[in-house]
Amino acid sequence: MTENKKTISLLVKDHPGVMQRITSLFTRRGFNMESITVGAAEEVGLSRILIVTTCNENLANQILNQLLKLIDVYEAIVLKSEESVMRELALLKINIEPSMVKEITDLVDELQATIVNSSTTTLIIQAVGDTERINTIVKQLSPYGICRVSRTGMIAIEK
């Protein structure tokens, strides 16, 4: 069975210790988390956790079964990419020279990204999209001197 990226969506009780139990489960079992994103869920007192990991179907099912055994986990599902909307947010800080501003601005527009802050020495660019799109944007802006990148990790919702 081939391994590929799986996005696991969890609905959990929003209180201290839940994240520690979930990350401990991954650590104890030797599962790698490529990204983890947490935010408020649709109901007060609950949080949505999205974990991206690389594994095969059998391992994904094993992970879900282990997660569902945790007392504070109410739901655990693997989101299928073709049945979900998946996005990542990235902020990129670029050191600039005044002569480069027009060229970078044109490239940012072409990439359908947004300049969210500018100063005489830096630009901060916001990009939203799937992981592949974000990687492409980072690669295309790299020659201009990216000094910092901050990425959210994957967020997703089933269609």
XYZ file of N, CA and C in Angstrom:
477
model
N 0.840 -1.183 0.000
C 0.000 0.000 0.000
C 0.885 1.245 0.000
N 0.568 2.199 -0.835
C 1.415 3.386 -0.946
C 1.090 4.402 0.139
N 2.115 5.158 0.491
C 1.947 6.213 1.482
C 1.697 7.530 0.775
N 0.808 8.331 1.327
C 0.594 9.686 0.851
C 0.073 10.540 1.999
N -0.034 11.819 1.734
C -0.453 12.737 2.797
C -1.915 12.526 3.139
N -2.168 12.506 4.417
C -3.526 12.394 4.935
C -3.780 13.599 5.826
N -4.972 14.175 5.696
C -5.378 15.267 6.570
C -6.439 14.720 7.509
N -6.102 14.725 8.794
C -6.997 14.195 9.824
C -7.669 15.370 10.514
N -8.992 15.316 10.563
C -9.784 16.351 11.219
C -10.319 15.796 12.529
N -10.057 16.524 13.605
C -10.512 16.117 14.934
C -11.426 17.181 15.519
N -12.482 16.751 16.173
C -13.313 17.634 16.968
C -13.047 17.238 18.414
N -12.550 18.185 19.200
C -12.112 17.864 20.558
C -12.657 18.866 21.566
N -12.678 18.436 22.809
C -13.034 19.335 23.910
C -11.938 20.388 24.040
N -12.338 21.633 24.212
C -11.391 22.745 24.291
C -11.006 22.997 25.746
N -9.974 22.279 26.192
C -9.452 22.535 27.533
C -7.998 22.074 27.620
N -7.281 22.521 28.659
C -5.857 22.191 28.774
C -5.609 20.684 28.794
N -4.524 20.293 28.144
C -4.102 18.906 28.162
C -4.493 18.102 26.938
N -5.498 18.557 26.181
C -5.960 17.803 25.018
C -4.857 17.706 23.970
N -4.238 18.828 23.639
C -3.167 18.827 22.630
C -2.016 17.928 23.062
N -1.681 17.975 24.327
C -0.572 17.153 24.836
C -0.881 15.673 24.652
N -2.116 15.271 24.936
C -2.485 13.861 24.775
C -2.443 13.442 23.304
N -2.890 14.305 22.424
C -2.890 13.976 20.996
C -1.463 13.902 20.461
N -0.645 14.904 20.779
C 0.736 14.874 20.282
C 1.524 13.731 20.913
N 1.231 13.399 22.159
C 1.893 12.261 22.803
C 1.550 10.955 22.095
N 0.298 10.817 21.682
C -0.111 9.620 20.953
C 0.724 9.484 19.681
N 0.868 10.570 18.949
C 1.674 10.537 17.725
C 3.130 10.199 18.033
N 3.674 10.813 19.066
C 5.070 10.580 19.430
C 5.305 9.139 19.860
N 4.463 8.618 20.747
C 4.612 7.244 21.240
C 4.535 6.218 20.118
N 3.689 6.463 19.142
C 3.502 5.510 18.046
C 4.479 5.735 16.894
N 5.272 6.805 16.979
C 6.239 7.096 15.924
C 5.615 7.685 14.679
N 4.415 8.279 14.810
C 3.762 8.933 13.685
C 4.327 10.344 13.552
N 4.567 10.788 12.334
C 5.068 12.148 12.103
C 3.907 13.078 11.777
N 3.912 14.265 12.387
C 2.938 15.303 12.045
C 3.657 16.341 11.192
N 3.241 16.462 9.934
C 3.857 17.449 9.047
C 3.336 18.850 9.347
N 2.077 18.932 9.753
C 1.543 20.201 10.238
C 0.384 19.912 11.168
N 0.141 20.858 12.060
C -0.982 20.759 12.992
C -1.545 22.162 13.158
N -2.860 22.263 13.011
C -3.549 23.546 13.100
C -4.725 23.379 14.048
N -4.909 24.352 14.935
C -5.975 24.288 15.924
C -6.748 25.595 15.911
N -8.060 25.487 16.013
C -8.894 26.683 16.098
C -10.255 26.333 16.676
N -11.011 27.370 16.994
C -12.352 27.180 17.539
C -13.214 26.448 16.524
N -14.073 25.568 17.015
C -15.000 24.827 16.160
C -16.334 25.567 16.108
N -17.294 24.947 15.469
C -18.609 25.549 15.283
C -19.421 25.643 16.565
N -19.019 24.926 17.597
C -19.735 24.901 18.860
C -18.826 25.400 19.983
N -19.359 26.232 20.856
C -18.589 26.756 21.983
C -18.107 25.587 22.841
N -16.821 25.655 23.243
C -16.251 24.615 24.090
C -15.577 23.497 23.317
N -15.620 23.584 21.975
C -14.972 22.582 21.144
C -13.948 23.240 20.238
N -12.922 22.487 19.892
C -11.900 22.963 18.953
C -11.789 21.974 17.797
N -11.375 22.499 16.656
C -11.094 21.668 15.482
C -9.584 21.607 15.341
N -9.045 20.406 15.260
C -7.610 20.197 15.061
C -7.443 19.503 13.721
N -6.553 20.038 12.886
C -6.238 19.408 11.611
C -4.772 19.012 11.623
N -4.519 17.732 11.368
C -3.167 17.189 11.378
C -2.878 16.610 9.997
N -1.756 17.005 9.416
C -1.320 16.418 8.156
C -0.188 15.456 8.467
N -0.334 14.233 7.989
C 0.675 13.206 8.210
C 0.823 12.386 6.936
N 1.930 11.705 6.785
C 2.141 10.835 5.627
C 2.062 9.395 6.090
N 1.121 8.655 5.495
C 0.945 7.255 5.869
C 0.070 6.554 4.838
N -0.039 5.241 4.974
C -0.929 4.480 4.102
C -2.308 4.388 4.755
N -3.255 3.778 4.049
C -4.637 3.669 4.550
C -4.719 2.905 5.870
N -3.986 1.806 5.976
C -4.024 1.012 7.207
C -3.537 1.805 8.406
N -2.445 2.526 8.226
C -1.903 3.333 9.314
C -2.853 4.482 9.654
N -3.472 5.085 8.646
C -4.446 6.155 8.895
C -5.599 5.632 9.752
N -6.080 4.449 9.431
C -7.164 3.855 10.229
C -6.705 3.556 11.649
N -5.465 3.103 11.799
C -4.907 2.843 13.125
C -4.827 4.147 13.929
N -4.368 5.215 13.285
C -4.283 6.519 13.955
C -5.673 6.967 14.403
N -6.673 6.864 13.516
C -8.041 7.265 13.875
C -8.549 6.466 15.071
N -8.345 5.167 15.044
C -8.798 4.328 16.164
C -8.138 4.731 17.472
N -6.847 5.018 17.435
C -6.134 5.444 18.644
C -6.651 6.803 19.134
N -6.889 7.723 18.200
C -7.387 9.050 18.574
C -8.774 8.970 19.199
N -9.634 8.125 18.639
C -10.999 8.002 19.153
C -11.050 7.382 20.546
N -9.968 6.740 20.978
C -9.903 6.185 22.332
C -9.638 7.277 23.377
N -9.143 8.440 22.918
C -8.876 9.537 23.855
C -10.204 10.143 24.294
N -10.344 10.385 25.588
C -11.614 10.813 26.162
C -12.118 12.154 25.604
N -11.233 13.050 25.259
C -11.646 14.383 24.812
C -11.823 14.501 23.300
N -11.674 13.410 22.559
C -11.843 13.425 21.104
C -13.243 12.914 20.779
N -14.059 13.794 20.158
C -15.432 13.438 19.824
C -15.575 12.931 18.394
N -14.680 13.359 17.517
C -14.756 12.965 16.108
C -13.351 12.927 15.543
N -13.082 11.939 14.721
C -11.793 11.837 14.035
C -12.057 11.246 12.658
N -11.739 12.020 11.616
C -11.952 11.537 10.247
C -10.756 11.936 9.386
N -10.537 11.157 8.333
C -9.548 11.522 7.322
C -10.302 12.238 6.219
N -9.893 13.470 5.921
C -10.527 14.234 4.851
C -9.933 13.823 3.515
N -10.776 13.564 2.552
C -10.325 13.235 1.209
C -10.170 14.531 0.431
N -9.021 14.709 -0.230
C -8.739 15.977 -0.913
C -9.780 16.309 -1.966
N -10.288 15.311 -2.679
C -11.273 15.582 -3.732
C -12.646 15.945 -3.167
N -12.860 15.696 -1.887
C -14.143 15.990 -1.253
C -14.033 17.119 -0.234
N -12.906 17.849 -0.255
C -12.665 18.900 0.739
C -12.048 20.126 0.088
N -12.173 21.237 0.778
C -11.451 22.452 0.412
C -10.310 22.574 1.412
N -9.071 22.628 0.893
C -7.891 22.670 1.749
C -7.066 23.894 1.401
N -6.674 24.646 2.422
C -5.906 25.869 2.221
C -4.851 26.023 3.298
N -3.841 26.803 2.937
C -2.766 27.176 3.843
C -2.536 28.671 3.653
N -2.159 29.348 4.710
C -1.812 30.769 4.649
C -0.322 30.895 4.911
N 0.339 31.735 4.127
C 1.759 31.995 4.344
C 1.999 33.500 4.344
N 2.853 33.945 5.236
C 3.352 35.317 5.243
C 4.842 35.236 4.963
N 5.301 36.028 3.994
C 6.705 36.029 3.608
C 7.242 37.447 3.755
N 8.357 37.580 4.439
C 9.004 38.881 4.616
C 10.230 38.914 3.707
N 10.289 39.946 2.883
C 11.367 40.064 1.908
C 12.115 41.363 2.144
N 13.449 41.269 2.202
C 14.276 42.477 2.232
C 14.298 43.061 0.835
N 14.120 44.372 0.741
C 14.050 44.987 -0.585
C 14.977 46.185 -0.718
N 15.305 46.454 -1.953
C 15.957 47.701 -2.364
C 14.882 48.489 -3.097
N 14.891 49.816 -3.003
C 13.859 50.608 -3.684
C 13.732 50.292 -5.176
N 14.808 49.937 -5.818
C 14.768 49.643 -7.254
C 14.026 48.331 -7.557
N 13.815 47.487 -6.547
C 13.180 46.184 -6.755
C 11.666 46.208 -6.548
N 11.138 47.269 -5.975
C 9.734 47.292 -5.559
C 8.780 47.008 -6.717
N 8.945 47.662 -7.842
C 8.040 47.483 -8.990
C 8.089 46.037 -9.489
N 9.273 45.485 -9.612
C 9.436 44.107 -10.096
C 8.764 43.113 -9.151
N 8.977 43.287 -7.854
C 8.380 42.378 -6.870
C 6.865 42.557 -6.841
N 6.396 43.787 -6.885
C 4.958 44.057 -6.884
C 4.283 43.402 -8.085
N 4.898 43.496 -9.245
C 4.342 42.859 -10.445
C 4.292 41.339 -10.279
N 5.359 40.761 -9.717
C 5.392 39.318 -9.507
C 4.326 38.892 -8.499
N 4.176 39.647 -7.422
C 3.162 39.346 -6.409
C 1.774 39.369 -7.040
N 1.502 40.362 -7.877
C 0.214 40.425 -8.574
C 0.027 39.213 -9.485
N 1.062 38.856 -10.217
C 1.017 37.700 -11.118
C 0.744 36.409 -10.350
N 1.301 36.301 -9.149
C 1.124 35.113 -8.317
C -0.201 35.118 -7.554
N -0.977 36.187 -7.713
C -2.241 36.371 -7.012
C -2.060 36.314 -5.497
N -0.974 36.927 -5.052
C -0.708 37.099 -3.630
C -0.977 38.572 -3.307
N -0.729 38.972 -2.071
C -1.044 40.334 -1.638
C 0.086 40.888 -0.785
N 0.442 42.136 -1.016
C 1.379 42.827 -0.129
C 0.546 43.400 1.012
N 0.827 42.955 2.241
C 0.033 43.378 3.394
C 0.752 44.405 4.266
N 2.059 44.588 4.030
C 2.817 45.590 4.773
C 4.060 45.930 3.966
N 4.418 47.205 3.998
C 5.652 47.609 3.323
C 6.344 48.697 4.122
N 7.654 48.675 4.034
C 8.473 49.725 4.619
C 9.553 50.039 3.593
N 10.486 50.881 3.945
C 11.551 51.226 3.001
C 12.524 50.067 2.797
N 12.515 49.100 3.709
C 13.482 47.994 3.603
C 12.864 46.608 3.454
N 11.543 46.474 3.709
C 10.916 45.145 3.640
C 9.509 45.202 3.045
N 9.087 44.065 2.529
C 7.697 43.834 2.138
C 7.234 42.569 2.846
N 5.987 42.567 3.287
C 5.383 41.348 3.808
C 4.270 40.969 2.845
N 4.372 39.734 2.359
C 3.458 39.234 1.342
C 2.623 38.115 1.930
N 1.335 38.146 1.615
C 0.409 37.114 2.071
C 0.008 36.259 0.874
N 0.039 34.957 1.061
C -0.387 34.022 0.014
C -1.297 32.972 0.631
N -2.350 32.624 -0.097
C -3.297 31.610 0.351
C -3.457 30.589 -0.767
N -3.461 29.311 -0.400
C -3.677 28.278 -1.402
C -3.315 26.919 -0.847
N -3.312 25.935 -1.739
C -2.886 24.608 -1.294
C -1.372 24.612 -1.113
N -0.847 23.576 -0.512
C 0.576 23.508 -0.176
C 1.453 23.667 -1.413
N 1.054 23.050 -2.505
C 1.831 23.143 -3.746
C 1.920 24.589 -4.230
N 0.806 25.305 -4.170
C 0.795 26.712 -4.596
C 1.698 27.559 -3.692
N 1.603 27.347 -2.388
C 2.445 28.102 -1.444
C 3.917 27.810 -1.711
N 4.257 26.537 -1.928
C 5.647 26.184 -2.234
C 6.130 26.875 -3.499
N 5.286 26.960 -4.517
C 5.637 27.629 -5.773
C 5.894 29.115 -5.534
N 5.036 29.744 -4.760
C 5.196 31.178 -4.470
C 6.494 31.423 -3.709
N 6.779 30.596 -2.716
C 8.028 30.735 -1.955
C 9.220 30.585 -2.894
N 9.171 29.590 -3.767
C 10.272 29.352 -4.707
C 10.471 30.543 -5.647
N 9.373 31.111 -6.145
C 9.492 32.221 -7.088
C 9.941 33.522 -6.421
N 9.649 33.674 -5.131
C 10.075 34.888 -4.427
C 11.450 34.730 -3.771
N 11.950 33.509 -3.670
C 13.238 33.255 -3.020
C 14.400 34.065 -3.589
N 14.512 34.251 -4.902
C 15.637 35.020 -5.436
C 15.692 36.472 -4.936
N 14.570 36.967 -4.413
C 14.527 38.356 -3.947
C 14.972 38.501 -2.491
N 15.247 37.396 -1.826
C 15.771 37.476 -0.470
C 14.715 37.361 0.608
N 14.053 36.230 0.682
C 13.089 36.000 1.769
C 13.876 35.869 3.067
N 13.542 36.712 4.035
C 14.252 36.627 5.318
C 13.437 35.907 6.392
N 12.131 35.729 6.154
C 11.309 35.005 7.120
C 10.058 34.484 6.430
N 9.667 33.266 6.791
C 8.433 32.669 6.300
C 7.659 32.147 7.501
N 6.379 32.429 7.524
C 5.495 31.887 8.557
C 4.285 31.273 7.854
N 4.069 29.971 8.110
C 2.984 29.256 7.457
C 2.042 28.671 8.506
N 0.752 28.666 8.187
C -0.249 28.203 9.149
C -0.312 26.702 9.284
N 0.064 25.977 8.277
C -0.290 24.566 8.210
C -1.650 24.487 7.532
N -2.056 23.299 7.204
C -3.277 23.092 6.440
C -4.525 23.310 7.289
N -5.493 24.019 6.712
C -6.845 24.040 7.257
C -7.724 23.440 6.177
N -8.789 22.810 6.573
C -9.625 22.131 5.594
C -11.041 21.961 6.128
N -11.961 21.798 5.181
C -13.346 21.515 5.526
C -13.925 20.679 4.395
N -14.726 19.690 4.764
C -15.312 18.862 3.727
C -16.390 19.647 2.988
N -16.544 19.346 1.686
C -17.536 20.054 0.846
C -18.937 19.660 1.232
